[in-house]
Structure formats: C-alpha cells, structure tokens
Amino acid sequence: MRVPRGTGGLAFLLALTIGAGYLVGDLYDLVPGRLTLAPPPPDPDPFPVPPGAVGATEVPLALAGLDEGAPLPRAERVQDLVEELASDERLGGAGKVSVLVTDAITGQVLGEHRALTPRVPASTVKILTAFAVLEHVGPETTLPTRVLRASADRIVLVGGGDMMLAAGEGDPRAVDGRAGLGDLARATANQLRLAGVDAVQLDFDDSLFTGPSLHPDWEDTYLSYGYVAPVTALAVHLGARRTDVPYPQRYPDPARHAAEVFAMALEEQGVTVDGAPRRREAPEGAQQIAEVRSASVAEITAHMLAHSENTVAEVLARLAAVAAGLPGSFDGAAQVLRTTVLDAGIDASGLSPVDGSGLAANAKLPATVLAGVLGQVARAEGDRALRELALGLPVAALEGTLADRFHDEAGAGRVRAKTGSLPGVTSLAGYVLTADDRELVFAVMADDTGATGQWGPRAAIDPFVTRLAACGCS
C-alpha cells in the first residue's frame, strides 16, 4: 500500500457534520430504556449534558492543518494521565487495559500502558475494515445491482454487494436506500417490452460472497436480537423486516427476500414472473439489461463508522477481500484486514482479526495497530481514501455513537473517534485536539472490565480523553 508522507493538512479531521443525530451505537452501547441489554445502573446518568454545555454551533472548527509549531504536550504529563487511567478499577485494573497516546505529526509516543498486548477490539476493528475497503475498493466506487437476460424468458438478478437497496424508488440523498429495486424493475420491464417479452422466470445470483453468512463465533442472539443480518451480496435495507426500530428482526435469507421484492416490483410493471425466484448463478455471456448503483464506498464507510453498523462492516470487509483477490468470506475478510495493515508498513504482531465488525469476542488487536493506522491517516497528505476514513469517525457531542458523549467545553467537537463495546469490553480510538491545537492519536482498550454495561468503563475513559483535550501541558 502506498501511503504518502508529510505533515499536510487535516482540516477534515474535526470538520463538523451537524444534524446527523444519535441513531444506534455499537452492540451493547448502553442507552437508557429499550435499547439496553444490561439494566441501567441505579445511580444517575454519569454523562449528563451540563448546564451551559457547548452547543453544536458554538464548537470551534478544528485545525486548518497539522501545525508543527503547536506545542507538544510533555510526555511525562501524558504518561501520568495514562497511568491514572490504567489503574482505574472501572476498567478492570492495570492488567486489563491498554492505552497508547502518540503525536499525530511525528508519531512520537507520549504515553503508553501495555500497548503491545493483544486485546478484544470490539467495534474499533471497524477502523481496519474502513482502511482495507477504502484502499482496495476505492472511495468513489459504487456497487451495482444488475439484471441479466440469461435466455429469452429467463432473467437473473445479480447482487454486487449492496445490502441497502430500497424496495421501491431509490433516494439520491440516502445511503441506505440510494438504489431502488422499483427503479430496477421499471428499467427491466422497459427492456423486456422492447423485446416483446411479458413473462419471465426470475433467478437471483448472490455468489459474490462465499462461505457462511453468519460467523460461527458470533452469539446466536446477535441475529435474533437484530444486531446483524446474514451477510449476502443482495438485500433490502440490510435484510430488516422493519425500518422503524433500532434493532429490527432480519430475514433469514436476505438475498431471497430481495428477489421476492423484485419479483413483485416486476409484476407491478406488467411483467409476469412464473414461479418463485430461484438461487442460480448467471451464465457466462448473459446480457445486462438494467442496473442500479449504491452510494459510494466512501459514503457507505462513513455510515458504517458513524453508526457502527455491523452488517455494513461485514459487507465492506468482504468487498475488500474480493478486490484483493481473496474469497468474499469471513476468512477472506480477516485476511485482507491483516494484509492491508502489513502492506502499510505497520507492525501487525498480535493482530488476529476474525470478522469485519468486531462482534467476534475471540479477535485480538493491540493498541499499537489502531494507533498505527490512525497515525498514517493523520500523516497522509492528499490521500483521498485515508481522508475518507478520518471523515467517517464520529464527532464528539455531535454525531453517531459519540453524539451523547463529551458534552463539555474541552471535549465537544475536539474528539473524533470510534467506539467499541461488547460484554466486558470497552474501547475508544481516534483523534483529540488539545487546547494548544496539537493533534494527538489515542487508543484505549479494556477487554475484561467485569462491568455489566458500558457506563462505568466510559466514566473512566471519557474524562481521560477530555483531559487530553484540555491539556495545555507543554
């Protein structure tokens, strides 16, 4: 992988995206009420919005570029903060947590604790998924959903990895639902009418992805609770049975469901579909007669990072694997995540990814890898793919899985990071802009907290990052 060097601009790092709102965070990211898997604590919310909290319109814009002249925090001061965090019992104690803080410009280590220890990353592995798909597939690529004419009366719906199809018309403003099966049916029907055909057999081809659609190391409840869908190359709204709830039930075979929706759309266009859709690969040489395309990979990646969308992460990891010449499977996805890190010249010792979403609790990732990737993003001048990775990370107090965190003058808008949460696992990795306008990279990983939820561990991590943001400690 070619990564440009230099100290070029990072105006994008904390450019504020206002109005996204808080949707749904990582699995087990606790929100009071019905989104909570573990009961909320009896004490009050440890992250209230304080009176006079900084509003979105009041948050200052971040750097106009990485300023080499901005004061660098003293390493001994940062190390003191790191050691204080590492000893916090809410993270399980010093042996259960890894912390690494580096300077974004130079890569200099300012503070660290057990940074080389491989730990369960949870959703922070999505940073590697974004790194891989933007590098191998490209930010401007869109995903096709096509219809091929296999014979006079047989057509094939071919999935290209878009699991966010709309059932009807596509929405050019949306990421989920940019391309619509209704539009595809209309274009298909027009071509069939021109050929004098008004009745067809419909097959669907989702062979782009291979292997199991659910990882054997995932908990069964991840599907039943709606945290992830079976991973296929073709689906309507991520296989959701409903789109008005945060964790919808999923169709057991999203590709088949999409084909059935497409069949109904064809019927509405006056084309009779004989029988039920059949899963069958398109034959060589079949003529394409219609196509719709997804949002760009950059937009999809940003959606995945901001909202920690597990199914989208798995799709992107498989797309990266296919683009790299590997199988579009869980194994291929894990391999491409590792090889992309290695190709970037980052030490991958201890890196053992299992999936693209971080749902697998047996994955391992040291903080050095997270900080290494984020550091290369910070120092990559003019690299559009890496720029899109940084742009996709949620902004503190404003959007995605950080919308309800860092509501204070020091942290709001100055932190852009990826969350990670599983039972007993809490992590956060990203960028923080200090009070002296120095950009730092940080990674905090705790994978044996003993906590029943995320409240306690976050109550330790968030003040640590806020103190980094407030640091005028040069």
PDB file of N, CA, C and O in Angstrom, residues 300-336:
ATOM      1  N   ILE A 300     -20.725   4.903   2.212  1.00  0.00           N
ATOM      2  CA  ILE A 300     -21.105   3.706   2.962  1.00  0.00           C
ATOM      3  C   ILE A 300     -20.170   3.506   4.151  1.00  0.00           C
ATOM      4  O   ILE A 300     -20.606   3.151   5.253  1.00  0.00           O
ATOM      5  N   THR A 301     -18.871   3.744   3.931  1.00  0.00           N
ATOM      6  CA  THR A 301     -17.905   3.598   5.010  1.00  0.00           C
ATOM      7  C   THR A 301     -18.167   4.599   6.124  1.00  0.00           C
ATOM      8  O   THR A 301     -18.102   4.260   7.311  1.00  0.00           O
ATOM      9  N   ALA A 302     -18.464   5.831   5.758  1.00  0.00           N
ATOM     10  CA  ALA A 302     -18.772   6.848   6.761  1.00  0.00           C
ATOM     11  C   ALA A 302     -20.012   6.464   7.557  1.00  0.00           C
ATOM     12  O   ALA A 302     -20.063   6.631   8.782  1.00  0.00           O
ATOM     13  N   HIS A 303     -21.017   5.932   6.884  1.00  0.00           N
ATOM     14  CA  HIS A 303     -22.231   5.467   7.558  1.00  0.00           C
ATOM     15  C   HIS A 303     -21.896   4.351   8.535  1.00  0.00           C
ATOM     16  O   HIS A 303     -22.376   4.328   9.673  1.00  0.00           O
ATOM     17  N   MET A 304     -21.064   3.418   8.103  1.00  0.00           N
ATOM     18  CA  MET A 304     -20.662   2.297   8.952  1.00  0.00           C
ATOM     19  C   MET A 304     -19.925   2.773  10.194  1.00  0.00           C
ATOM     20  O   MET A 304     -20.208   2.340  11.314  1.00  0.00           O
ATOM     21  N   LEU A 305     -18.983   3.695  10.023  1.00  0.00           N
ATOM     22  CA  LEU A 305     -18.195   4.174  11.155  1.00  0.00           C
ATOM     23  C   LEU A 305     -19.039   5.017  12.103  1.00  0.00           C
ATOM     24  O   LEU A 305     -18.961   4.855  13.320  1.00  0.00           O
ATOM     25  N   ALA A 306     -19.837   5.913  11.561  1.00  0.00           N
ATOM     26  CA  ALA A 306     -20.610   6.824  12.402  1.00  0.00           C
ATOM     27  C   ALA A 306     -21.602   6.083  13.276  1.00  0.00           C
ATOM     28  O   ALA A 306     -21.784   6.409  14.445  1.00  0.00           O
ATOM     29  N   HIS A 307     -22.251   5.060  12.699  1.00  0.00           N
ATOM     30  CA  HIS A 307     -23.319   4.366  13.408  1.00  0.00           C
ATOM     31  C   HIS A 307     -22.917   2.962  13.828  1.00  0.00           C
ATOM     32  O   HIS A 307     -23.737   2.213  14.342  1.00  0.00           O
ATOM     33  N   SER A 308     -21.669   2.597  13.611  1.00  0.00           N
ATOM     34  CA  SER A 308     -21.143   1.286  13.988  1.00  0.00           C
ATOM     35  C   SER A 308     -22.051   0.181  13.456  1.00  0.00           C
ATOM     36  O   SER A 308     -22.412  -0.753  14.176  1.00  0.00           O
ATOM     37  N   GLU A 309     -22.388   0.242  12.181  1.00  0.00           N
ATOM     38  CA  GLU A 309     -23.326  -0.696  11.574  1.00  0.00           C
ATOM     39  C   GLU A 309     -22.599  -2.017  11.257  1.00  0.00           C
ATOM     40  O   GLU A 309     -21.748  -2.084  10.379  1.00  0.00           O
ATOM     41  N   ASN A 310     -22.977  -3.051  11.989  1.00  0.00           N
ATOM     42  CA  ASN A 310     -22.260  -4.328  11.906  1.00  0.00           C
ATOM     43  C   ASN A 310     -22.385  -5.003  10.549  1.00  0.00           C
ATOM     44  O   ASN A 310     -21.393  -5.491   9.992  1.00  0.00           O
ATOM     45  N   THR A 311     -23.578  -5.071  10.011  1.00  0.00           N
ATOM     46  CA  THR A 311     -23.773  -5.758   8.735  1.00  0.00           C
ATOM     47  C   THR A 311     -23.025  -5.047   7.618  1.00  0.00           C
ATOM     48  O   THR A 311     -22.391  -5.689   6.775  1.00  0.00           O
ATOM     49  N   VAL A 312     -23.088  -3.733   7.611  1.00  0.00           N
ATOM     50  CA  VAL A 312     -22.365  -2.969   6.594  1.00  0.00           C
ATOM     51  C   VAL A 312     -20.870  -3.221   6.715  1.00  0.00           C
ATOM     52  O   VAL A 312     -20.161  -3.363   5.709  1.00  0.00           O
ATOM     53  N   ALA A 313     -20.370  -3.302   7.939  1.00  0.00           N
ATOM     54  CA  ALA A 313     -18.945  -3.568   8.131  1.00  0.00           C
ATOM     55  C   ALA A 313     -18.553  -4.916   7.535  1.00  0.00           C
ATOM     56  O   ALA A 313     -17.502  -5.040   6.893  1.00  0.00           O
ATOM     57  N   GLU A 314     -19.386  -5.915   7.711  1.00  0.00           N
ATOM     58  CA  GLU A 314     -19.077  -7.235   7.162  1.00  0.00           C
ATOM     59  C   GLU A 314     -19.100  -7.217   5.632  1.00  0.00           C
ATOM     60  O   GLU A 314     -18.264  -7.845   4.976  1.00  0.00           O
ATOM     61  N   VAL A 315     -20.034  -6.493   5.057  1.00  0.00           N
ATOM     62  CA  VAL A 315     -20.090  -6.357   3.601  1.00  0.00           C
ATOM     63  C   VAL A 315     -18.831  -5.667   3.083  1.00  0.00           C
ATOM     64  O   VAL A 315     -18.201  -6.125   2.117  1.00  0.00           O
ATOM     65  N   LEU A 316     -18.437  -4.564   3.723  1.00  0.00           N
ATOM     66  CA  LEU A 316     -17.264  -3.835   3.264  1.00  0.00           C
ATOM     67  C   LEU A 316     -15.998  -4.675   3.380  1.00  0.00           C
ATOM     68  O   LEU A 316     -15.129  -4.630   2.499  1.00  0.00           O
ATOM     69  N   ALA A 317     -15.877  -5.441   4.446  1.00  0.00           N
ATOM     70  CA  ALA A 317     -14.697  -6.288   4.598  1.00  0.00           C
ATOM     71  C   ALA A 317     -14.644  -7.351   3.502  1.00  0.00           C
ATOM     72  O   ALA A 317     -13.567  -7.637   2.955  1.00  0.00           O
ATOM     73  N   ARG A 318     -15.783  -7.915   3.133  1.00  0.00           N
ATOM     74  CA  ARG A 318     -15.810  -8.914   2.058  1.00  0.00           C
ATOM     75  C   ARG A 318     -15.520  -8.274   0.697  1.00  0.00           C
ATOM     76  O   ARG A 318     -14.844  -8.871  -0.140  1.00  0.00           O
ATOM     77  N   LEU A 319     -16.032  -7.077   0.500  1.00  0.00           N
ATOM     78  CA  LEU A 319     -15.732  -6.386  -0.760  1.00  0.00           C
ATOM     79  C   LEU A 319     -14.237  -6.106  -0.882  1.00  0.00           C
ATOM     80  O   LEU A 319     -13.653  -6.236  -1.966  1.00  0.00           O
ATOM     81  N   ALA A 320     -13.610  -5.730   0.229  1.00  0.00           N
ATOM     82  CA  ALA A 320     -12.159  -5.514   0.216  1.00  0.00           C
ATOM     83  C   ALA A 320     -11.434  -6.806  -0.112  1.00  0.00           C
ATOM     84  O   ALA A 320     -10.455  -6.809  -0.877  1.00  0.00           O
ATOM     85  N   ALA A 321     -11.894  -7.912   0.451  1.00  0.00           N
ATOM     86  CA  ALA A 321     -11.267  -9.202   0.176  1.00  0.00           C
ATOM     87  C   ALA A 321     -11.377  -9.563  -1.296  1.00  0.00           C
ATOM     88  O   ALA A 321     -10.396  -9.984  -1.922  1.00  0.00           O
ATOM     89  N   VAL A 322     -12.556  -9.405  -1.869  1.00  0.00           N
ATOM     90  CA  VAL A 322     -12.750  -9.729  -3.289  1.00  0.00           C
ATOM     91  C   VAL A 322     -11.855  -8.865  -4.158  1.00  0.00           C
ATOM     92  O   VAL A 322     -11.206  -9.340  -5.098  1.00  0.00           O
ATOM     93  N   ALA A 323     -11.794  -7.575  -3.846  1.00  0.00           N
ATOM     94  CA  ALA A 323     -10.960  -6.663  -4.636  1.00  0.00           C
ATOM     95  C   ALA A 323      -9.478  -7.012  -4.532  1.00  0.00           C
ATOM     96  O   ALA A 323      -8.705  -6.749  -5.459  1.00  0.00           O
ATOM     97  N   ALA A 324      -9.105  -7.638  -3.418  1.00  0.00           N
ATOM     98  CA  ALA A 324      -7.706  -8.025  -3.234  1.00  0.00           C
ATOM     99  C   ALA A 324      -7.416  -9.422  -3.767  1.00  0.00           C
ATOM    100  O   ALA A 324      -6.304  -9.927  -3.591  1.00  0.00           O
ATOM    101  N   GLY A 325      -8.405 -10.040  -4.410  1.00  0.00           N
ATOM    102  CA  GLY A 325      -8.210 -11.368  -4.979  1.00  0.00           C
ATOM    103  C   GLY A 325      -8.396 -12.489  -3.993  1.00  0.00           C
ATOM    104  O   GLY A 325      -7.979 -13.633  -4.242  1.00  0.00           O
ATOM    105  N   LEU A 326      -9.059 -12.213  -2.878  1.00  0.00           N
ATOM    106  CA  LEU A 326      -9.315 -13.223  -1.851  1.00  0.00           C
ATOM    107  C   LEU A 326     -10.783 -13.632  -1.883  1.00  0.00           C
ATOM    108  O   LEU A 326     -11.617 -12.946  -2.480  1.00  0.00           O
ATOM    109  N   PRO A 327     -11.137 -14.733  -1.239  1.00  0.00           N
ATOM    110  CA  PRO A 327     -12.551 -15.127  -1.192  1.00  0.00           C
ATOM    111  C   PRO A 327     -13.394 -14.085  -0.463  1.00  0.00           C
ATOM    112  O   PRO A 327     -12.935 -13.458   0.503  1.00  0.00           O
ATOM    113  N   GLY A 328     -14.620 -13.900  -0.927  1.00  0.00           N
ATOM    114  CA  GLY A 328     -15.534 -12.976  -0.276  1.00  0.00           C
ATOM    115  C   GLY A 328     -16.216 -13.636   0.896  1.00  0.00           C
ATOM    116  O   GLY A 328     -17.442 -13.770   0.927  1.00  0.00           O
ATOM    117  N   SER A 329     -15.425 -14.032   1.884  1.00  0.00           N
ATOM    118  CA  SER A 329     -15.894 -14.797   3.033  1.00  0.00           C
ATOM    119  C   SER A 329     -15.357 -14.179   4.308  1.00  0.00           C
ATOM    120  O   SER A 329     -14.573 -13.216   4.277  1.00  0.00           O
ATOM    121  N   PHE A 330     -15.748 -14.740   5.459  1.00  0.00           N
ATOM    122  CA  PHE A 330     -15.184 -14.259   6.714  1.00  0.00           C
ATOM    123  C   PHE A 330     -13.671 -14.460   6.745  1.00  0.00           C
ATOM    124  O   PHE A 330     -12.937 -13.587   7.209  1.00  0.00           O
ATOM    125  N   ASP A 331     -13.211 -15.600   6.270  1.00  0.00           N
ATOM    126  CA  ASP A 331     -11.768 -15.849   6.250  1.00  0.00           C
ATOM    127  C   ASP A 331     -11.049 -14.858   5.341  1.00  0.00           C
ATOM    128  O   ASP A 331      -9.993 -14.324   5.695  1.00  0.00           O
ATOM    129  N   GLY A 332     -11.619 -14.610   4.162  1.00  0.00           N
ATOM    130  CA  GLY A 332     -11.014 -13.637   3.254  1.00  0.00           C
ATOM    131  C   GLY A 332     -11.006 -12.248   3.847  1.00  0.00           C
ATOM    132  O   GLY A 332     -10.032 -11.497   3.688  1.00  0.00           O
ATOM    133  N   ALA A 333     -12.089 -11.892   4.548  1.00  0.00           N
ATOM    134  CA  ALA A 333     -12.171 -10.574   5.164  1.00  0.00           C
ATOM    135  C   ALA A 333     -11.104 -10.409   6.242  1.00  0.00           C
ATOM    136  O   ALA A 333     -10.424  -9.376   6.317  1.00  0.00           O
ATOM    137  N   ALA A 334     -10.959 -11.417   7.091  1.00  0.00           N
ATOM    138  CA  ALA A 334      -9.942 -11.342   8.144  1.00  0.00           C
ATOM    139  C   ALA A 334      -8.546 -11.234   7.542  1.00  0.00           C
ATOM    140  O   ALA A 334      -7.691 -10.487   8.035  1.00  0.00           O
ATOM    141  N   GLN A 335      -8.328 -11.959   6.459  1.00  0.00           N
ATOM    142  CA  GLN A 335      -7.008 -11.930   5.826  1.00  0.00           C
ATOM    143  C   GLN A 335      -6.705 -10.569   5.226  1.00  0.00           C
ATOM    144  O   GLN A 335      -5.588 -10.057   5.342  1.00  0.00           O
ATOM    145  N   VAL A 336      -7.686  -9.953   4.573  1.00  0.00           N
ATOM    146  CA  VAL A 336      -7.412  -8.664   3.930  1.00  0.00           C
ATOM    147  C   VAL A 336      -7.196  -7.570   4.968  1.00  0.00           C
ATOM    148  O   VAL A 336      -6.407  -6.645   4.745  1.00  0.00           O
TER     149      VAL A 336
END
